[in-house]
mmCIF file of C-alpha atoms in Angstrom:
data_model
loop_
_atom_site.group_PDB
_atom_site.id
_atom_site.type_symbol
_atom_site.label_atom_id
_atom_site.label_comp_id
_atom_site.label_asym_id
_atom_site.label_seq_id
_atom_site.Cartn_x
_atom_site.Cartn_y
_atom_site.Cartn_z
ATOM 1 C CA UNK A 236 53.150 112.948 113.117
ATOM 2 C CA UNK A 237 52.042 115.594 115.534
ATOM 3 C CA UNK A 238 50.260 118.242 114.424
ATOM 4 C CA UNK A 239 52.500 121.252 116.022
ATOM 5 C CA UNK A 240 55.040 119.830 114.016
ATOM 6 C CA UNK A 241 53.299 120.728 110.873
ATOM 7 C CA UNK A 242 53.123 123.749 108.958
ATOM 8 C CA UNK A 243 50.078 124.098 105.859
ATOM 9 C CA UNK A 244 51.583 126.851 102.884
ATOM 10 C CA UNK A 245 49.231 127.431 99.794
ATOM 11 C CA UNK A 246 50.476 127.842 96.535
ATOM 12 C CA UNK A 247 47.628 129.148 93.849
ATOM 13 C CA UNK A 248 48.470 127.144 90.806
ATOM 14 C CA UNK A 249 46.497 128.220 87.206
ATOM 15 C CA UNK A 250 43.641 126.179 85.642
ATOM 16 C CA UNK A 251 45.677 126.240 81.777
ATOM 17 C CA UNK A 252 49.507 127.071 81.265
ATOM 18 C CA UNK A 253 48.566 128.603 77.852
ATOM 19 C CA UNK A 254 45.705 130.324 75.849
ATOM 20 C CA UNK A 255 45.789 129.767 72.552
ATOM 21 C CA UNK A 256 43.880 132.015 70.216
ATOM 22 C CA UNK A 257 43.315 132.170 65.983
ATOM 23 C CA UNK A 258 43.324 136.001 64.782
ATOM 24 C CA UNK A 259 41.092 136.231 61.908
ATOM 25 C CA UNK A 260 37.237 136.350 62.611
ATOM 26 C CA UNK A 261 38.203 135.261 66.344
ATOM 27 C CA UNK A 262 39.859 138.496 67.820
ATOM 28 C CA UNK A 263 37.453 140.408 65.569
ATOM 29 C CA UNK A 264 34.417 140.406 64.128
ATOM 30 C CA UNK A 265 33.458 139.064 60.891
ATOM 31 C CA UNK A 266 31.645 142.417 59.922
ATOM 32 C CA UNK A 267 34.838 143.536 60.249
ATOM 33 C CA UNK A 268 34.916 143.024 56.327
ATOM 34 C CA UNK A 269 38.056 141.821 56.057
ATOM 35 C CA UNK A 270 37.152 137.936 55.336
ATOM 36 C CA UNK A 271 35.030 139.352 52.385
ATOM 37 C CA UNK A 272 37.788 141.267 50.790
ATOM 38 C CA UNK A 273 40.202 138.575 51.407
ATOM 39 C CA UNK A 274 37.875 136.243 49.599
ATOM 40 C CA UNK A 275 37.801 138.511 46.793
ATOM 41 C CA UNK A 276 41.347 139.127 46.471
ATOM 42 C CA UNK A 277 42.176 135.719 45.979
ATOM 43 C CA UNK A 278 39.768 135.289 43.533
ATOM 44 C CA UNK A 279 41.031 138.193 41.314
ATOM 45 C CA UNK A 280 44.799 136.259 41.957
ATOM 46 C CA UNK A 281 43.892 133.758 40.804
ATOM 47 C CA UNK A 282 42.588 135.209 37.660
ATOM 48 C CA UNK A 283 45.347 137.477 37.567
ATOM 49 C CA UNK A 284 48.430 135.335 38.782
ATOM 50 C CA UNK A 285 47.583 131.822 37.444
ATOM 51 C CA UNK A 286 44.979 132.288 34.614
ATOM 52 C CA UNK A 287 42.093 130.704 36.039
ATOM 53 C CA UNK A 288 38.981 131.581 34.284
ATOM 54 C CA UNK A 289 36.812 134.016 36.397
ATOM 55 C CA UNK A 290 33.571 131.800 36.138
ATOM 56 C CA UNK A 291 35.236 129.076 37.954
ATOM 57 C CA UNK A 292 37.058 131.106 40.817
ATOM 58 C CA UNK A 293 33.896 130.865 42.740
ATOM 59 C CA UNK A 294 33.487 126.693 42.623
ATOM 60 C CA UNK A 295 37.447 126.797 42.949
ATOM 61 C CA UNK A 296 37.406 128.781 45.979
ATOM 62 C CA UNK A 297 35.156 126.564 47.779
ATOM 63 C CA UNK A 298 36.361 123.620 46.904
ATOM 64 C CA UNK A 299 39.975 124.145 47.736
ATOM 65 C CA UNK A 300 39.017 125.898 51.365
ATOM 66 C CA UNK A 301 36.709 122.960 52.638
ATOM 67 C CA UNK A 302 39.258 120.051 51.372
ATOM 68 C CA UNK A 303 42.261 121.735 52.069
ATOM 69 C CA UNK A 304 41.637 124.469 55.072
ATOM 70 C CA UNK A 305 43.051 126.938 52.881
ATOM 71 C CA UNK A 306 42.800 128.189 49.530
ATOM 72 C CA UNK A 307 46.815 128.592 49.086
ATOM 73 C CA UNK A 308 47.243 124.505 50.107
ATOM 74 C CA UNK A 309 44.672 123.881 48.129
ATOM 75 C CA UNK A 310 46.355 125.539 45.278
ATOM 76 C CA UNK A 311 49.553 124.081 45.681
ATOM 77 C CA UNK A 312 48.058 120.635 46.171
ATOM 78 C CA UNK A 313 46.403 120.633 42.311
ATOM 79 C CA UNK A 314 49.461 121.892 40.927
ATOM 80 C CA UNK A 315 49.839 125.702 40.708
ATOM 81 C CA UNK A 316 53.320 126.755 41.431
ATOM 82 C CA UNK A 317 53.736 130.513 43.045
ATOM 83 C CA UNK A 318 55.542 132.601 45.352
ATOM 84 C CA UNK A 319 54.274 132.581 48.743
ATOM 85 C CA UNK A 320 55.521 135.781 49.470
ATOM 86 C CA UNK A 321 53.749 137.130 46.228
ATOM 87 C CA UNK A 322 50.649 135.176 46.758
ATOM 88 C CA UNK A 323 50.197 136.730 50.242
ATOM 89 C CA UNK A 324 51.458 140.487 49.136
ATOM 90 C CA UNK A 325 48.404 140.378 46.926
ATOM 91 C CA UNK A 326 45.846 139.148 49.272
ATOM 92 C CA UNK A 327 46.473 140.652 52.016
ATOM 93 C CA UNK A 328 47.931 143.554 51.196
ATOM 94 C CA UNK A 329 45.389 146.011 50.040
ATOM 95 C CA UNK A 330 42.703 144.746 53.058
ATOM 96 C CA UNK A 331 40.706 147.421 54.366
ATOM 97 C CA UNK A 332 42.885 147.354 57.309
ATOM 98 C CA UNK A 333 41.360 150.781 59.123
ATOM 99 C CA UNK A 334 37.947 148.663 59.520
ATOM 100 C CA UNK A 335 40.034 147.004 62.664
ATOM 101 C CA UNK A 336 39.727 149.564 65.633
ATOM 102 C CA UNK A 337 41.343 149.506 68.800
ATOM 103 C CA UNK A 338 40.182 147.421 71.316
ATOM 104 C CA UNK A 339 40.395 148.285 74.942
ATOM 105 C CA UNK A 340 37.988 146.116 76.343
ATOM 106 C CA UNK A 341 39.234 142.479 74.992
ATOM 107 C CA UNK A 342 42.961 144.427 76.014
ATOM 108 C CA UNK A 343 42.323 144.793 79.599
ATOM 109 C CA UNK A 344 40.103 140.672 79.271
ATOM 110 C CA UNK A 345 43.044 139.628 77.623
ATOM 111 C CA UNK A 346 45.909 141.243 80.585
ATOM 112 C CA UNK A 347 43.601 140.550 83.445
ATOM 113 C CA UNK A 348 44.103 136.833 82.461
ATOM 114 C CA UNK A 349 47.157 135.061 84.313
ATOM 115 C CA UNK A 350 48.501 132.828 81.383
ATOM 116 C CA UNK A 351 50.791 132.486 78.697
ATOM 117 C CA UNK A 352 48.795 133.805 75.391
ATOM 118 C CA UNK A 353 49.974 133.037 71.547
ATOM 119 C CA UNK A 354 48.527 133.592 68.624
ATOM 120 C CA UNK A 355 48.066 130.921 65.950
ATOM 121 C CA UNK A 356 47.175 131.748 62.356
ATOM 122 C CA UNK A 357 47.210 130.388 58.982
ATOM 123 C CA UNK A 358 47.703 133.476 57.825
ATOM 124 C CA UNK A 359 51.161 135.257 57.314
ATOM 125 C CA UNK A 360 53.104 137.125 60.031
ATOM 126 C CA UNK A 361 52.694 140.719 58.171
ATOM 127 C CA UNK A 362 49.220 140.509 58.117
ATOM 128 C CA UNK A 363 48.972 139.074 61.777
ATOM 129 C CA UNK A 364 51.285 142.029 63.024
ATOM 130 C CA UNK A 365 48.982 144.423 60.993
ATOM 131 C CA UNK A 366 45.833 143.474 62.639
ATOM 132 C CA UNK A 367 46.890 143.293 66.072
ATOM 133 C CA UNK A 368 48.437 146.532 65.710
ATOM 134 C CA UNK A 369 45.565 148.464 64.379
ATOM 135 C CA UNK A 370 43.276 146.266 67.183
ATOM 136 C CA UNK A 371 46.550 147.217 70.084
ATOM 137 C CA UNK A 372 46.453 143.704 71.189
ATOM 138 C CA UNK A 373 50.245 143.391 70.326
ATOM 139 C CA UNK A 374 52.057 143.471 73.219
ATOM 140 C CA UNK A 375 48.981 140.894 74.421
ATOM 141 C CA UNK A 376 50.710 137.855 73.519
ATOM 142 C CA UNK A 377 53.931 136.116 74.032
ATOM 143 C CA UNK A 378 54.354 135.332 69.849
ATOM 144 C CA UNK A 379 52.925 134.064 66.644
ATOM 145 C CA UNK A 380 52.841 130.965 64.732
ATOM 146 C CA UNK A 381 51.688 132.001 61.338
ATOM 147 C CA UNK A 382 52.245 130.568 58.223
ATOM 148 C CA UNK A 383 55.878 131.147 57.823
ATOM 149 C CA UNK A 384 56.050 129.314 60.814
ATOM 150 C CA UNK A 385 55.550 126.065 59.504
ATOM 151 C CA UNK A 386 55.836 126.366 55.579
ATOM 152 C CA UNK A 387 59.086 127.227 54.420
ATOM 153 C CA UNK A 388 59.061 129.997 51.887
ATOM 154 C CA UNK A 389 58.140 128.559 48.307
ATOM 155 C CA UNK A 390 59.964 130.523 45.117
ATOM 156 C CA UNK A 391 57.969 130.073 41.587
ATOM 157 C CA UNK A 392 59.793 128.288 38.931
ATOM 158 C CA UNK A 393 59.217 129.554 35.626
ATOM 159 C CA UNK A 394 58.737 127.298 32.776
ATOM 160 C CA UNK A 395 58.682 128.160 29.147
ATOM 161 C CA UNK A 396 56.127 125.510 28.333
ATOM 162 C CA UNK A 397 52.855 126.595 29.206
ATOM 163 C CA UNK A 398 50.930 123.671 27.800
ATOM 164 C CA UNK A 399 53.291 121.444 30.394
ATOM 165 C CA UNK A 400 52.470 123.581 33.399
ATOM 166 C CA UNK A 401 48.263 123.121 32.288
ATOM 167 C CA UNK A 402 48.914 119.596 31.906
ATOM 168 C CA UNK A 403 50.172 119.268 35.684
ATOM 169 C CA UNK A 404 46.739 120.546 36.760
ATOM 170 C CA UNK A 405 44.482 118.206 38.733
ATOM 171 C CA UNK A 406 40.952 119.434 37.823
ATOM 172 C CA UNK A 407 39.219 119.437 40.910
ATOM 173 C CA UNK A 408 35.985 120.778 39.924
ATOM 174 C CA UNK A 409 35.394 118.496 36.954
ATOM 175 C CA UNK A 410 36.584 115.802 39.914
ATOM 176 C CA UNK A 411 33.799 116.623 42.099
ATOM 177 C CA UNK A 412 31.240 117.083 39.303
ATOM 178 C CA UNK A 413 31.723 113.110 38.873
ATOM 179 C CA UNK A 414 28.705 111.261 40.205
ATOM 180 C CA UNK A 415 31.097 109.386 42.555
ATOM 181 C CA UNK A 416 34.494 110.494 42.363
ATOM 182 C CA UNK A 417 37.060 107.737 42.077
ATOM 183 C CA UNK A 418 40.655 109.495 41.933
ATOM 184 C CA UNK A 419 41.935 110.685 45.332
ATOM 185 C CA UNK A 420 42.739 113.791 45.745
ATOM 186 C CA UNK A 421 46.648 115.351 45.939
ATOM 187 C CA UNK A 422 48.092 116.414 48.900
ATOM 188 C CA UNK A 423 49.625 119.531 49.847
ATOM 189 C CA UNK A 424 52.852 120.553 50.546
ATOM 190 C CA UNK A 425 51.527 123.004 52.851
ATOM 191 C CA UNK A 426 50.901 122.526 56.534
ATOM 192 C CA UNK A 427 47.721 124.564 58.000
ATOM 193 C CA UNK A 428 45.111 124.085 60.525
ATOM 194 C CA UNK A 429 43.224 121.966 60.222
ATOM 195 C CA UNK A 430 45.740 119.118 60.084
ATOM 196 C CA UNK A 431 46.487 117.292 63.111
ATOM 197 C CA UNK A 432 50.123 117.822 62.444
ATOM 198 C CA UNK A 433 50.202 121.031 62.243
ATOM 199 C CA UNK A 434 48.151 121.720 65.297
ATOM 200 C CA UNK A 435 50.912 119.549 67.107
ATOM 201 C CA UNK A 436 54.021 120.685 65.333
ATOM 202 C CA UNK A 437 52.552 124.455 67.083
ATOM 203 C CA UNK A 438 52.058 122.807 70.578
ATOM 204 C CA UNK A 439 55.803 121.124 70.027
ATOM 205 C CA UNK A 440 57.542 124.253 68.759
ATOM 206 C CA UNK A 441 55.747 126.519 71.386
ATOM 207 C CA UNK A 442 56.403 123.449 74.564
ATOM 208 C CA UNK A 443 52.918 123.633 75.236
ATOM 209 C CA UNK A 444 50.786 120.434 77.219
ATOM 210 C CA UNK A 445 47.590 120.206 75.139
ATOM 211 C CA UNK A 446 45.412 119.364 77.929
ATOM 212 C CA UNK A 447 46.549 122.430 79.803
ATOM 213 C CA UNK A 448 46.111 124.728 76.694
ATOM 214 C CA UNK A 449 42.457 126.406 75.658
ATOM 215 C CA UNK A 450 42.371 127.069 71.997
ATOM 216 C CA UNK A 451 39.794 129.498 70.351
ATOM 217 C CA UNK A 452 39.147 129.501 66.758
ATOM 218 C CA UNK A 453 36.127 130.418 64.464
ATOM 219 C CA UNK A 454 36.386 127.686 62.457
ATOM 220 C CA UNK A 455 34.222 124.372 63.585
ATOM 221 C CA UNK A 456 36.682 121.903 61.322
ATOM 222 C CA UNK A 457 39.805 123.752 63.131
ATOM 223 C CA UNK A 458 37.991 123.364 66.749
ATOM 224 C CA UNK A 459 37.689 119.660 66.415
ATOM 225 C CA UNK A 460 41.200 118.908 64.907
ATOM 226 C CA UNK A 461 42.287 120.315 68.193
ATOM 227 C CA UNK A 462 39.939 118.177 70.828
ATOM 228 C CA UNK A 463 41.407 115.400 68.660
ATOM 229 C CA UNK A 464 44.665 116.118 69.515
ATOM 230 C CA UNK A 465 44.186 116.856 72.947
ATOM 231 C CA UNK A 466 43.070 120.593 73.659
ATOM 232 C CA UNK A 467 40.431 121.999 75.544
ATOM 233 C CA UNK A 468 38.438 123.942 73.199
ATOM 234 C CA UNK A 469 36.281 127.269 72.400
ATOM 235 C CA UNK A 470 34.084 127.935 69.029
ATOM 236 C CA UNK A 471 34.333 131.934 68.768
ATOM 237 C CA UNK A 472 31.290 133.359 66.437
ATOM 238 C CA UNK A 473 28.259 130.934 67.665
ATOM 239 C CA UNK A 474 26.231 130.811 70.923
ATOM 240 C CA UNK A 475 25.821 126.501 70.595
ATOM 241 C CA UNK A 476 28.314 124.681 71.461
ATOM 242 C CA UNK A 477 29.053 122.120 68.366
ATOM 243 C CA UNK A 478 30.936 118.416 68.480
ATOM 244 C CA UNK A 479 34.466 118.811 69.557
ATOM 245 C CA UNK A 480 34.003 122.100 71.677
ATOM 246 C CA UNK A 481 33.940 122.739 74.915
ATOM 247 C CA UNK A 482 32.440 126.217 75.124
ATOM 248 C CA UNK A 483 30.701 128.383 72.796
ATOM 249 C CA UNK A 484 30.826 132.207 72.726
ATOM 250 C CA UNK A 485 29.337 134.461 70.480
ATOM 251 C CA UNK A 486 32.212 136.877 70.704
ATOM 252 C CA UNK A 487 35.358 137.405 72.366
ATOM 253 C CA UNK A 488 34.388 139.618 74.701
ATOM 254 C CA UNK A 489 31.828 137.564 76.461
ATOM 255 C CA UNK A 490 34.832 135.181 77.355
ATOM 256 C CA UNK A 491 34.451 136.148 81.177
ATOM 257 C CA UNK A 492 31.014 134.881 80.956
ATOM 258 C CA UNK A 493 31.154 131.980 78.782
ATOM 259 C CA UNK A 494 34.255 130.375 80.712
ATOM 260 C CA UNK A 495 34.395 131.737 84.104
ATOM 261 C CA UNK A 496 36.726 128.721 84.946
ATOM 262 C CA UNK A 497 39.606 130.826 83.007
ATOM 263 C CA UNK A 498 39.281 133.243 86.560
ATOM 264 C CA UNK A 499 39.035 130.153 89.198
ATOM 265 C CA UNK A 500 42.259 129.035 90.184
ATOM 266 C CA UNK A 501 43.574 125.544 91.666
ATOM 267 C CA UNK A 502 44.697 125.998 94.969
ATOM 268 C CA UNK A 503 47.469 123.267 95.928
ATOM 269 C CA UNK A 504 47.977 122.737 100.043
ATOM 270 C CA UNK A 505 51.723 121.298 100.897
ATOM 271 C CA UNK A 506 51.724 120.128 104.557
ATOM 272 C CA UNK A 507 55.628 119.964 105.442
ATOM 273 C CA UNK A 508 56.397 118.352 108.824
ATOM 274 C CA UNK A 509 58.942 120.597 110.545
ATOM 275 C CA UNK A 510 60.605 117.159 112.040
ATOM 276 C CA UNK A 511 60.692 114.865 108.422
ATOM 277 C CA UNK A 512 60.743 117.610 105.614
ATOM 278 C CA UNK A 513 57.972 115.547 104.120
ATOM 279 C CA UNK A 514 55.100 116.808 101.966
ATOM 280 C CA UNK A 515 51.409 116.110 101.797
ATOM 281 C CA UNK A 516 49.810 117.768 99.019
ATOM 282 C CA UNK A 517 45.475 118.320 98.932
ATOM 283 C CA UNK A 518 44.130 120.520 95.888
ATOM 284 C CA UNK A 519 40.727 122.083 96.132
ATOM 285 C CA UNK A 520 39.369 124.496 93.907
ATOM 286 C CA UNK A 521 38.150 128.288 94.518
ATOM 287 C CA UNK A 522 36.995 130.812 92.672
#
């Protein structure tokens, strides 16, 4: 093939099809107060909603959040029954919401970046709406998967027999008080990060290639569910890089920093012969 018969064209082809970020504690700070208060109100639904005694809303709490990622699976799982809608009304609904301020900086990071972006939270789509419109990161991202997402809305059902409904309890705290706990635990109805499947059913419903995707999230457990299903990864909230991750930032806005990749682009050559029509394709990278 003679060279004169050749013509080189450059196409600049991105590093990631898709960012993929968690909201809570990940697109604002954790002194933002709000995990605190939604800690709280959970505890006093709890109390309120289901009758739990108040002394054990602190043991419950924990122990529901790090075995099931979240305390409403976890409920579900040991047997409470409750509307979702209700459940979430409560919690989130008297946050101290003007703690989130507008943004500009992480607004003009997140539009100066040349890929699809999507939020992904556990947390329902009122409360995700809320925050990103009191942070004006709305109009940042493409859409949300949130908890309605992948849980389809659960009604209460009433029962006249109390003692039945206490029976149907699994008693997870006396469980883990055993020296060596023998009974497995229940599983949930809900799906939340950090299962596997829940992770993929977002990729799947959003037609996103996990090894073109870059997911940020706060939470360590919810970082590694993700390298183990294929993502590249980013721990939000901690300078050291843990197992599972592939960067570590201490907050959002040092994302330009931390992964100056996310601003390098591939750059594919096509070499078509004027005489054939045929292609030959080199990539190199630039910055």
């Amino acid at each position: 093939m003679d060279k004169d018969d050749c013509i080189t064209q450059q196409a600049k082809r991105p590093k990631y099809d898709c960012l993929l970020f968690d909201l809570d504690d990940t697109l604002y700070p954790l002194n933002s107060g709000l995990a605190n208060a939604i800690l709280q109100n959970i505890k006093d639904y709890m109390v309120e909603k289901l009758g739990v005694e108040p002394s054990k809303t602190d043991d419950l709490t924990n122990l529901l959040y790090n075995n099931y990622g979240t305390t409403i699976a976890g409920l579900r799982a040991i047997g409470y029954d409750f509307d979702y809608d209700e459940y979430y009304s409560f919690v989130h609904g008297r946050l101290p919401y003007e703690n989130l301020k507008p943004d500009p900086v992480l607004r003009n990071l997140l539009l100066s970046l040349p890929y699809r972006k999507l939020i992904f939270t556990n947390a329902d789509k009122i409360h995700a709406v809320k925050a990103l419109k009191r942070l004006e990161l709305e109009d940042c991202f493409e859409g949300i998967t949130c908890f309605e997402t992948l849980n389809r809305i659960h009604k209460s059902i009433a029962s006249d027999d109390e003692d039945d409904i206490d029976s149907q309890i699994f008693d997870i705290i006396d469980h883990f008080a055993q020296p060596d706990p023998s009974a497995v635990l229940p599983k949930t109805p809900i799906l939340c990060k950090p299962s596997q499947h829940a992770i993929e059913l977002t990729l799947e419903i959003a037609n996103l290639n996990p090894q073109r995707t870059l997911f940020f999230d706060d939470s360590v457990r919810n970082i590694q569910a993700g390298k183990r299903v294929g993502l590249h990864t980013v721990l939000v909230g901690r300078s050291q890089r843990v197992k599972g991750s592939d960067y570590a930032i201490e907050s959002i806005h040092n994302l330009r920093e931390a992964v100056p990749e996310l601003w390098e682009t591939d750059i594919k050559s096509e070499v078509v012969c004027s005489r054939t029509g045929k292609l030959a394709v080199e990539t190199s990278v630039i910055a």
